[in-house]
Amino acid sequence: MSKYACIACHAVDKKVVGPSFKEVAAKYRGKVNSEKTLVEKVRTGGKGVWGQVPMPANAGVSDEDLHAMVKWVLALK
């Protein structure tokens, strides 16, 4: 997460600029295709899901790293 500066806007258990990783996990846990959905959201960025602060696109993150990060977030309780 630090390699790609995710921690500049997110923390494990508290809102920073964006939601905490635990909040993201709770919102998407158990939903069909949650990993695929989050991978796409991280890759392309966007706004409106968690408010009006936009999340920048992260096209430079490798597929392997992106999937590993999203799996880690989704595993948080």
GROMACS .gro file of C-alpha atoms in nm:
model
   77
    1MET     CA    1   0.000   0.000   0.000
    2SER     CA    2   0.281   0.240   0.075
    3LYS     CA    3   0.453   0.163  -0.258
    4TYR     CA    4   0.154   0.313  -0.441
    5ALA     CA    5   0.077   0.588  -0.185
    6CYS     CA    6  -0.260   0.439  -0.085
    7ILE     CA    7  -0.182   0.527   0.275
    8ALA     CA    8  -0.169   0.897   0.188
    9CYS     CA    9  -0.551   0.891   0.172
   10HIS     CA   10  -0.652   0.570   0.354
   11ALA     CA   11  -0.578   0.406   0.689
   12VAL     CA   12  -0.675   0.064   0.816
   13ASP     CA   13  -0.921   0.176   1.079
   14LYS     CA   14  -0.996   0.546   1.037
   15LYS     CA   15  -1.107   0.785   0.767
   16VAL     CA   16  -0.827   1.003   0.634
   17VAL     CA   17  -0.915   1.163   0.299
   18GLY     CA   18  -1.092   0.849   0.184
   19PRO     CA   19  -1.265   0.576   0.381
   20SER     CA   20  -1.074   0.337   0.603
   21PHE     CA   21  -0.982   0.003   0.452
   22LYS     CA   22  -1.210  -0.161   0.711
   23GLU     CA   23  -1.504   0.053   0.591
   24VAL     CA   24  -1.435  -0.054   0.234
   25ALA     CA   25  -1.419  -0.419   0.339
   26ALA     CA   26  -1.749  -0.393   0.527
   27LYS     CA   27  -1.924  -0.227   0.233
   28TYR     CA   28  -1.811  -0.485  -0.023
   29ARG     CA   29  -1.787  -0.802   0.188
   30GLY     CA   30  -2.011  -1.079   0.057
   31LYS     CA   31  -2.112  -0.898  -0.260
   32VAL     CA   32  -2.085  -1.081  -0.589
   33ASN     CA   33  -1.771  -0.984  -0.782
   34SER     CA   34  -1.649  -0.753  -0.504
   35GLU     CA   35  -1.283  -0.817  -0.588
   36LYS     CA   36  -1.338  -0.743  -0.956
   37THR     CA   37  -1.542  -0.431  -0.872
   38LEU     CA   38  -1.278  -0.291  -0.636
   39VAL     CA   39  -0.991  -0.370  -0.871
   40GLU     CA   40  -1.166  -0.168  -1.140
   41LYS     CA   41  -1.245   0.120  -0.901
   42VAL     CA   42  -0.883   0.141  -0.787
   43ARG     CA   43  -0.751   0.120  -1.143
   44THR     CA   44  -0.982   0.384  -1.294
   45GLY     CA   45  -1.054   0.606  -0.993
   46GLY     CA   46  -1.375   0.803  -0.962
   47LYS     CA   47  -1.595   0.983  -0.713
   48GLY     CA   48  -1.937   0.966  -0.557
   49VAL     CA   49  -1.919   0.630  -0.383
   50TRP     CA   50  -1.776   0.776  -0.060
   51GLY     CA   51  -1.855   1.143  -0.116
   52GLN     CA   52  -1.735   1.406  -0.358
   53VAL     CA   53  -1.359   1.377  -0.299
   54PRO     CA   54  -1.229   1.200  -0.611
   55MET     CA   55  -1.000   0.901  -0.599
   56PRO     CA   56  -0.731   0.930  -0.866
   57ALA     CA   57  -0.682   0.654  -1.120
   58ASN     CA   58  -0.406   0.406  -1.041
   59ALA     CA   59  -0.328   0.267  -1.384
   60GLY     CA   60   0.039   0.213  -1.293
   61VAL     CA   61  -0.034  -0.058  -1.036
   62SER     CA   62   0.044  -0.406  -1.165
   63ASP     CA   63  -0.245  -0.653  -1.188
   64GLU     CA   64  -0.070  -0.881  -0.940
   65ASP     CA   65  -0.026  -0.604  -0.682
   66LEU     CA   66  -0.373  -0.467  -0.738
   67HIS     CA   67  -0.542  -0.802  -0.678
   68ALA     CA   68  -0.324  -0.869  -0.372
   69MET     CA   69  -0.411  -0.529  -0.220
   70VAL     CA   70  -0.783  -0.569  -0.284
   71LYS     CA   71  -0.784  -0.922  -0.136
   72TRP     CA   72  -0.606  -0.789   0.170
   73VAL     CA   73  -0.859  -0.507   0.214
   74LEU     CA   74  -1.154  -0.743   0.170
   75ALA     CA   75  -1.013  -0.976   0.437
   76LEU     CA   76  -1.015  -0.702   0.704
   77LYS     CA   77  -1.275  -0.729   0.980
   0.00000   0.00000   0.00000
